[in-house]
JSON list of C-alpha atoms in Angstrom, two decimals:
[
{"chain": "W", "resi": 1, "resn": "MET", "atom": "CA", "xyz": [22.17, -26.74, -17.34]},
{"chain": "W", "resi": 2, "resn": "ASN", "atom": "CA", "xyz": [22.83, -29.85, -15.28]},
{"chain": "W", "resi": 3, "resn": "ILE", "atom": "CA", "xyz": [20.58, -31.16, -12.15]},
{"chain": "W", "resi": 4, "resn": "ARG", "atom": "CA", "xyz": [22.80, -29.52, -9.71]},
{"chain": "W", "resi": 5, "resn": "THR", "atom": "CA", "xyz": [22.75, -25.86, -10.88]},
{"chain": "W", "resi": 6, "resn": "ALA", "atom": "CA", "xyz": [18.82, -26.35, -11.80]},
{"chain": "W", "resi": 7, "resn": "ALA", "atom": "CA", "xyz": [18.49, -27.33, -8.07]},
{"chain": "W", "resi": 8, "resn": "PHE", "atom": "CA", "xyz": [19.99, -24.27, -7.17]},
{"chain": "W", "resi": 9, "resn": "ALA", "atom": "CA", "xyz": [18.10, -21.89, -9.39]},
{"chain": "W", "resi": 10, "resn": "VAL", "atom": "CA", "xyz": [14.75, -23.11, -7.76]},
{"chain": "W", "resi": 11, "resn": "ALA", "atom": "CA", "xyz": [15.77, -22.92, -4.32]},
{"chain": "W", "resi": 12, "resn": "LEU", "atom": "CA", "xyz": [16.54, -19.40, -4.89]},
{"chain": "W", "resi": 13, "resn": "LEU", "atom": "CA", "xyz": [13.34, -18.72, -6.05]},
{"chain": "W", "resi": 14, "resn": "ILE", "atom": "CA", "xyz": [11.62, -20.52, -2.99]},
{"chain": "W", "resi": 15, "resn": "PRO", "atom": "CA", "xyz": [12.10, -17.98, -0.90]},
{"chain": "W", "resi": 16, "resn": "ALA", "atom": "CA", "xyz": [10.81, -15.29, -2.99]},
{"chain": "W", "resi": 17, "resn": "LEU", "atom": "CA", "xyz": [7.82, -17.74, -4.01]},
{"chain": "W", "resi": 18, "resn": "VAL", "atom": "CA", "xyz": [6.98, -17.76, 0.10]},
{"chain": "W", "resi": 19, "resn": "ARG", "atom": "CA", "xyz": [6.93, -14.41, 0.38]},
{"chain": "W", "resi": 20, "resn": "ALA", "atom": "CA", "xyz": [4.94, -13.57, -2.34]},
{"chain": "W", "resi": 21, "resn": "GLU", "atom": "CA", "xyz": [2.11, -15.93, -0.89]},
{"chain": "W", "resi": 22, "resn": "ASP", "atom": "CA", "xyz": [2.67, -13.81, 2.64]},
{"chain": "W", "resi": 23, "resn": "ILE", "atom": "CA", "xyz": [1.67, -10.51, 1.04]},
{"chain": "W", "resi": 24, "resn": "ARG", "atom": "CA", "xyz": [-1.73, -9.40, 2.39]},
{"chain": "W", "resi": 25, "resn": "TRP", "atom": "CA", "xyz": [-3.51, -6.72, 3.91]},
{"chain": "W", "resi": 26, "resn": "PHE", "atom": "CA", "xyz": [-2.73, -6.23, 7.53]},
{"chain": "W", "resi": 27, "resn": "GLY", "atom": "CA", "xyz": [-3.65, -3.43, 10.36]},
{"chain": "W", "resi": 28, "resn": "ASN", "atom": "CA", "xyz": [-1.80, -2.15, 13.13]},
{"chain": "W", "resi": 29, "resn": "ALA", "atom": "CA", "xyz": [-2.92, -0.15, 16.07]},
{"chain": "W", "resi": 30, "resn": "SER", "atom": "CA", "xyz": [0.15, 1.57, 17.78]},
{"chain": "W", "resi": 31, "resn": "GLY", "atom": "CA", "xyz": [0.24, 2.42, 21.60]},
{"chain": "W", "resi": 32, "resn": "ASP", "atom": "CA", "xyz": [0.23, 6.21, 21.21]},
{"chain": "W", "resi": 33, "resn": "GLY", "atom": "CA", "xyz": [-3.37, 6.02, 19.59]},
{"chain": "W", "resi": 34, "resn": "GLY", "atom": "CA", "xyz": [-2.35, 5.47, 15.92]},
{"chain": "W", "resi": 35, "resn": "ALA", "atom": "CA", "xyz": [-3.39, 2.79, 13.58]},
{"chain": "W", "resi": 36, "resn": "SER", "atom": "CA", "xyz": [-2.25, 1.74, 10.03]},
{"chain": "W", "resi": 37, "resn": "LEU", "atom": "CA", "xyz": [-3.65, -0.45, 7.07]},
{"chain": "W", "resi": 38, "resn": "ILE", "atom": "CA", "xyz": [-0.57, -1.81, 5.11]},
{"chain": "W", "resi": 39, "resn": "TYR", "atom": "CA", "xyz": [-0.63, -3.84, 2.21]},
{"chain": "W", "resi": 40, "resn": "GLY", "atom": "CA", "xyz": [2.76, -5.83, 2.56]},
{"chain": "W", "resi": 41, "resn": "THR", "atom": "CA", "xyz": [4.28, -8.46, 4.51]},
{"chain": "W", "resi": 42, "resn": "PRO", "atom": "CA", "xyz": [3.78, -8.41, 7.94]},
{"chain": "W", "resi": 43, "resn": "GLU", "atom": "CA", "xyz": [7.23, -8.57, 10.23]},
{"chain": "W", "resi": 44, "resn": "SER", "atom": "CA", "xyz": [9.12, -7.39, 7.19]},
{"chain": "W", "resi": 45, "resn": "ASP", "atom": "CA", "xyz": [10.15, -4.21, 5.44]},
{"chain": "W", "resi": 46, "resn": "TYR", "atom": "CA", "xyz": [8.09, -4.79, 2.55]},
{"chain": "W", "resi": 47, "resn": "ALA", "atom": "CA", "xyz": [4.93, -2.52, 2.43]},
{"chain": "W", "resi": 48, "resn": "PRO", "atom": "CA", "xyz": [4.70, -0.94, -1.05]},
{"chain": "W", "resi": 49, "resn": "LEU", "atom": "CA", "xyz": [1.46, 0.72, -0.02]},
{"chain": "W", "resi": 50, "resn": "SER", "atom": "CA", "xyz": [-0.22, 1.78, 3.38]},
{"chain": "W", "resi": 51, "resn": "PHE", "atom": "CA", "xyz": [-2.72, 4.07, 4.97]},
{"chain": "W", "resi": 52, "resn": "SER", "atom": "CA", "xyz": [-2.26, 5.39, 8.84]},
{"chain": "W", "resi": 53, "resn": "CYS", "atom": "CA", "xyz": [-3.15, 8.07, 10.85]},
{"chain": "W", "resi": 54, "resn": "GLU", "atom": "CA", "xyz": [-2.84, 9.35, 14.22]},
{"chain": "W", "resi": 55, "resn": "ASN", "atom": "CA", "xyz": [-5.82, 9.28, 17.43]},
{"chain": "W", "resi": 56, "resn": "ARG", "atom": "CA", "xyz": [-8.97, 11.11, 16.17]},
{"chain": "W", "resi": 57, "resn": "SER", "atom": "CA", "xyz": [-6.97, 12.46, 13.23]},
{"chain": "W", "resi": 58, "resn": "LYS", "atom": "CA", "xyz": [-9.42, 12.76, 10.09]},
{"chain": "W", "resi": 59, "resn": "GLU", "atom": "CA", "xyz": [-6.69, 12.51, 8.08]},
{"chain": "W", "resi": 60, "resn": "VAL", "atom": "CA", "xyz": [-4.44, 9.52, 6.50]},
{"chain": "W", "resi": 61, "resn": "VAL", "atom": "CA", "xyz": [-1.33, 9.39, 5.28]},
{"chain": "W", "resi": 62, "resn": "PHE", "atom": "CA", "xyz": [-0.88, 7.54, 1.88]},
{"chain": "W", "resi": 63, "resn": "THR", "atom": "CA", "xyz": [2.08, 6.13, 1.00]},
{"chain": "W", "resi": 64, "resn": "TYR", "atom": "CA", "xyz": [3.06, 4.49, -1.78]},
{"chain": "W", "resi": 65, "resn": "GLU", "atom": "CA", "xyz": [6.56, 2.94, -3.05]},
{"chain": "W", "resi": 66, "resn": "PHE", "atom": "CA", "xyz": [6.92, 4.30, -6.58]},
{"chain": "W", "resi": 67, "resn": "GLU", "atom": "CA", "xyz": [9.52, 6.42, -8.53]},
{"chain": "W", "resi": 68, "resn": "PRO", "atom": "CA", "xyz": [7.92, 9.16, -10.25]},
{"chain": "W", "resi": 69, "resn": "ALA", "atom": "CA", "xyz": [9.50, 10.71, -13.18]},
{"chain": "W", "resi": 70, "resn": "ASN", "atom": "CA", "xyz": [8.73, 14.34, -11.57]},
{"chain": "W", "resi": 71, "resn": "LYS", "atom": "CA", "xyz": [10.41, 14.25, -8.23]},
{"chain": "W", "resi": 72, "resn": "SER", "atom": "CA", "xyz": [10.24, 17.46, -7.72]},
{"chain": "W", "resi": 73, "resn": "GLY", "atom": "CA", "xyz": [6.67, 18.80, -8.06]},
{"chain": "W", "resi": 74, "resn": "PRO", "atom": "CA", "xyz": [3.43, 17.28, -6.54]},
{"chain": "W", "resi": 75, "resn": "VAL", "atom": "CA", "xyz": [2.52, 14.02, -8.18]},
{"chain": "W", "resi": 76, "resn": "VAL", "atom": "CA", "xyz": [-1.30, 13.05, -7.93]},
{"chain": "W", "resi": 77, "resn": "VAL", "atom": "CA", "xyz": [-2.25, 9.39, -7.23]},
{"chain": "W", "resi": 78, "resn": "THR", "atom": "CA", "xyz": [-5.53, 8.47, -8.26]},
{"chain": "W", "resi": 79, "resn": "LEU", "atom": "CA", "xyz": [-7.14, 5.33, -6.39]},
{"chain": "W", "resi": 80, "resn": "ARG", "atom": "CA", "xyz": [-9.74, 3.70, -7.86]},
{"chain": "W", "resi": 81, "resn": "ALA", "atom": "CA", "xyz": [-12.13, 0.84, -6.96]},
{"chain": "W", "resi": 82, "resn": "GLY", "atom": "CA", "xyz": [-15.11, -0.15, -9.36]},
{"chain": "W", "resi": 83, "resn": "ASP", "atom": "CA", "xyz": [-17.06, 3.30, -10.05]},
{"chain": "W", "resi": 84, "resn": "ILE", "atom": "CA", "xyz": [-15.34, 5.15, -6.59]},
{"chain": "W", "resi": 85, "resn": "GLU", "atom": "CA", "xyz": [-12.40, 7.40, -7.41]},
{"chain": "W", "resi": 86, "resn": "VAL", "atom": "CA", "xyz": [-10.17, 9.19, -4.92]},
{"chain": "W", "resi": 87, "resn": "PRO", "atom": "CA", "xyz": [-7.29, 11.25, -6.15]},
{"chain": "W", "resi": 88, "resn": "ILE", "atom": "CA", "xyz": [-4.68, 12.12, -3.31]},
{"chain": "W", "resi": 89, "resn": "ASN", "atom": "CA", "xyz": [-1.82, 14.81, -4.08]},
{"chain": "W", "resi": 90, "resn": "THR", "atom": "CA", "xyz": [1.48, 13.65, -3.03]},
{"chain": "W", "resi": 91, "resn": "LYS", "atom": "CA", "xyz": [5.16, 14.66, -3.10]},
{"chain": "W", "resi": 92, "resn": "ALA", "atom": "CA", "xyz": [8.06, 12.52, -3.90]},
{"chain": "W", "resi": 93, "resn": "GLU", "atom": "CA", "xyz": [10.23, 11.25, -1.02]},
{"chain": "W", "resi": 94, "resn": "HIS", "atom": "CA", "xyz": [13.75, 9.03, -1.49]},
{"chain": "W", "resi": 95, "resn": "LEU", "atom": "CA", "xyz": [14.77, 7.15, 1.52]},
{"chain": "W", "resi": 96, "resn": "GLU", "atom": "CA", "xyz": [18.56, 7.04, 1.05]},
{"chain": "W", "resi": 97, "resn": "GLU", "atom": "CA", "xyz": [19.29, 4.34, 3.61]},
{"chain": "W", "resi": 98, "resn": "ALA", "atom": "CA", "xyz": [16.60, 1.88, 2.32]},
{"chain": "W", "resi": 99, "resn": "ASP", "atom": "CA", "xyz": [17.14, 2.94, -1.36]},
{"chain": "W", "resi": 100, "resn": "LEU", "atom": "CA", "xyz": [13.32, 3.24, -1.70]},
{"chain": "W", "resi": 101, "resn": "HIS", "atom": "CA", "xyz": [11.21, 6.20, -3.94]},
{"chain": "W", "resi": 102, "resn": "LEU", "atom": "CA", "xyz": [7.86, 6.72, -2.10]},
{"chain": "W", "resi": 103, "resn": "LEU", "atom": "CA", "xyz": [5.05, 8.68, -2.73]},
{"chain": "W", "resi": 104, "resn": "ILE", "atom": "CA", "xyz": [3.24, 10.47, 0.41]},
{"chain": "W", "resi": 105, "resn": "GLY", "atom": "CA", "xyz": [0.26, 12.36, 0.69]},
{"chain": "W", "resi": 106, "resn": "LYS", "atom": "CA", "xyz": [-2.66, 12.88, 2.83]},
{"chain": "W", "resi": 107, "resn": "ALA", "atom": "CA", "xyz": [-6.68, 12.47, 2.50]},
{"chain": "W", "resi": 108, "resn": "VAL", "atom": "CA", "xyz": [-9.53, 12.59, 4.62]},
{"chain": "W", "resi": 109, "resn": "LEU", "atom": "CA", "xyz": [-10.57, 9.02, 5.54]},
{"chain": "W", "resi": 110, "resn": "ASP", "atom": "CA", "xyz": [-13.96, 9.76, 4.73]},
{"chain": "W", "resi": 111, "resn": "GLU", "atom": "CA", "xyz": [-16.95, 7.22, 3.85]},
{"chain": "W", "resi": 112, "resn": "ARG", "atom": "CA", "xyz": [-16.02, 7.62, -0.23]},
{"chain": "W", "resi": 113, "resn": "LEU", "atom": "CA", "xyz": [-12.13, 6.25, 0.89]},
{"chain": "W", "resi": 114, "resn": "VAL", "atom": "CA", "xyz": [-13.88, 3.47, 3.07]},
{"chain": "W", "resi": 115, "resn": "ASP", "atom": "CA", "xyz": [-15.95, 2.49, 0.62]},
{"chain": "W", "resi": 116, "resn": "LEU", "atom": "CA", "xyz": [-13.06, 1.95, -1.93]},
{"chain": "W", "resi": 117, "resn": "LEU", "atom": "CA", "xyz": [-10.66, 0.33, 0.62]},
{"chain": "W", "resi": 118, "resn": "THR", "atom": "CA", "xyz": [-13.61, -2.20, 1.32]},
{"chain": "W", "resi": 119, "resn": "SER", "atom": "CA", "xyz": [-14.87, -2.72, -2.10]},
{"chain": "W", "resi": 120, "resn": "ARG", "atom": "CA", "xyz": [-15.15, -6.13, -3.33]},
{"chain": "W", "resi": 121, "resn": "THR", "atom": "CA", "xyz": [-13.44, -5.21, -6.66]},
{"chain": "W", "resi": 122, "resn": "LYS", "atom": "CA", "xyz": [-9.60, -4.62, -7.21]},
{"chain": "W", "resi": 123, "resn": "LEU", "atom": "CA", "xyz": [-7.96, -1.51, -6.23]},
{"chain": "W", "resi": 124, "resn": "ARG", "atom": "CA", "xyz": [-6.20, 0.40, -8.94]},
{"chain": "W", "resi": 125, "resn": "VAL", "atom": "CA", "xyz": [-3.14, 2.66, -8.38]},
{"chain": "W", "resi": 126, "resn": "VAL", "atom": "CA", "xyz": [-3.05, 5.50, -11.15]},
{"chain": "W", "resi": 127, "resn": "VAL", "atom": "CA", "xyz": [-0.05, 7.55, -11.39]},
{"chain": "W", "resi": 128, "resn": "GLY", "atom": "CA", "xyz": [0.22, 9.22, -14.58]},
{"chain": "W", "resi": 129, "resn": "ASP", "atom": "CA", "xyz": [0.03, 6.96, -17.73]},
{"chain": "W", "resi": 130, "resn": "GLY", "atom": "CA", "xyz": [0.91, 3.92, -15.57]},
{"chain": "W", "resi": 131, "resn": "SER", "atom": "CA", "xyz": [-0.87, 1.82, -12.83]},
{"chain": "W", "resi": 132, "resn": "ALA", "atom": "CA", "xyz": [-0.89, -0.95, -10.59]},
{"chain": "W", "resi": 133, "resn": "GLU", "atom": "CA", "xyz": [-3.54, -3.57, -9.18]},
{"chain": "W", "resi": 134, "resn": "PHE", "atom": "CA", "xyz": [-3.76, -4.77, -5.57]},
{"chain": "W", "resi": 135, "resn": "PRO", "atom": "CA", "xyz": [-6.30, -7.15, -4.14]},
{"chain": "W", "resi": 136, "resn": "LEU", "atom": "CA", "xyz": [-9.14, -6.01, -1.62]},
{"chain": "W", "resi": 137, "resn": "ASP", "atom": "CA", "xyz": [-9.45, -9.37, -0.12]},
{"chain": "W", "resi": 138, "resn": "GLY", "atom": "CA", "xyz": [-9.33, -9.10, 3.50]},
{"chain": "W", "resi": 139, "resn": "THR", "atom": "CA", "xyz": [-9.04, -4.92, 4.00]},
{"chain": "W", "resi": 140, "resn": "ARG", "atom": "CA", "xyz": [-12.65, -4.61, 5.83]},
{"chain": "W", "resi": 141, "resn": "GLU", "atom": "CA", "xyz": [-11.27, -7.10, 8.75]},
{"chain": "W", "resi": 142, "resn": "ALA", "atom": "CA", "xyz": [-7.75, -5.59, 8.62]},
{"chain": "W", "resi": 143, "resn": "ALA", "atom": "CA", "xyz": [-8.54, -1.95, 8.53]},
{"chain": "W", "resi": 144, "resn": "LYS", "atom": "CA", "xyz": [-10.86, -1.99, 11.65]},
{"chain": "W", "resi": 145, "resn": "ASP", "atom": "CA", "xyz": [-8.43, -0.56, 13.96]},
{"chain": "W", "resi": 146, "resn": "LEU", "atom": "CA", "xyz": [-7.68, 2.49, 11.25]},
{"chain": "W", "resi": 147, "resn": "PHE", "atom": "CA", "xyz": [-11.11, 3.01, 10.63]},
{"chain": "W", "resi": 148, "resn": "ALA", "atom": "CA", "xyz": [-12.23, 2.95, 14.53]},
{"chain": "W", "resi": 149, "resn": "THR", "atom": "CA", "xyz": [-9.22, 5.13, 15.46]},
{"chain": "W", "resi": 150, "resn": "CYS", "atom": "CA", "xyz": [-9.68, 7.83, 12.44]},
{"chain": "W", "resi": 151, "resn": "LYS", "atom": "CA", "xyz": [-12.67, 7.77, 11.11]},
{"chain": "W", "resi": 152, "resn": "ALA", "atom": "CA", "xyz": [-14.17, 10.96, 9.74]}
]
């Protein structure tokens, strides 16, 4: 590989590296009384994991970017942090326009889920025999609107 080809390859990787550094937890409060906690890149479409709710609702909508083997039946997603475990029944959805596969379910935003999301460990999302880990750094501050708007 010559220097010009190598430089071009590195230039293609730089935007991906910058975006990877921007991936974090952030929160939003909407004008209509809803709130969300999102793991992704602010001001982009990248949000592989999120929690959202409407004003005064004790339920949060959990969304996880994942293509399950079973696309027609319910899929249990288990959230784990330390010794806290929260199972969420989800359903597979496919957003054709973005070619995204999502698992969407509802959970009560109770003390156990708040403790899980503000844990000092990592969040492990388990689907079937697979799992992914997400850092929980910054969730306490990022989730303040979600907790204030929708906490049971």
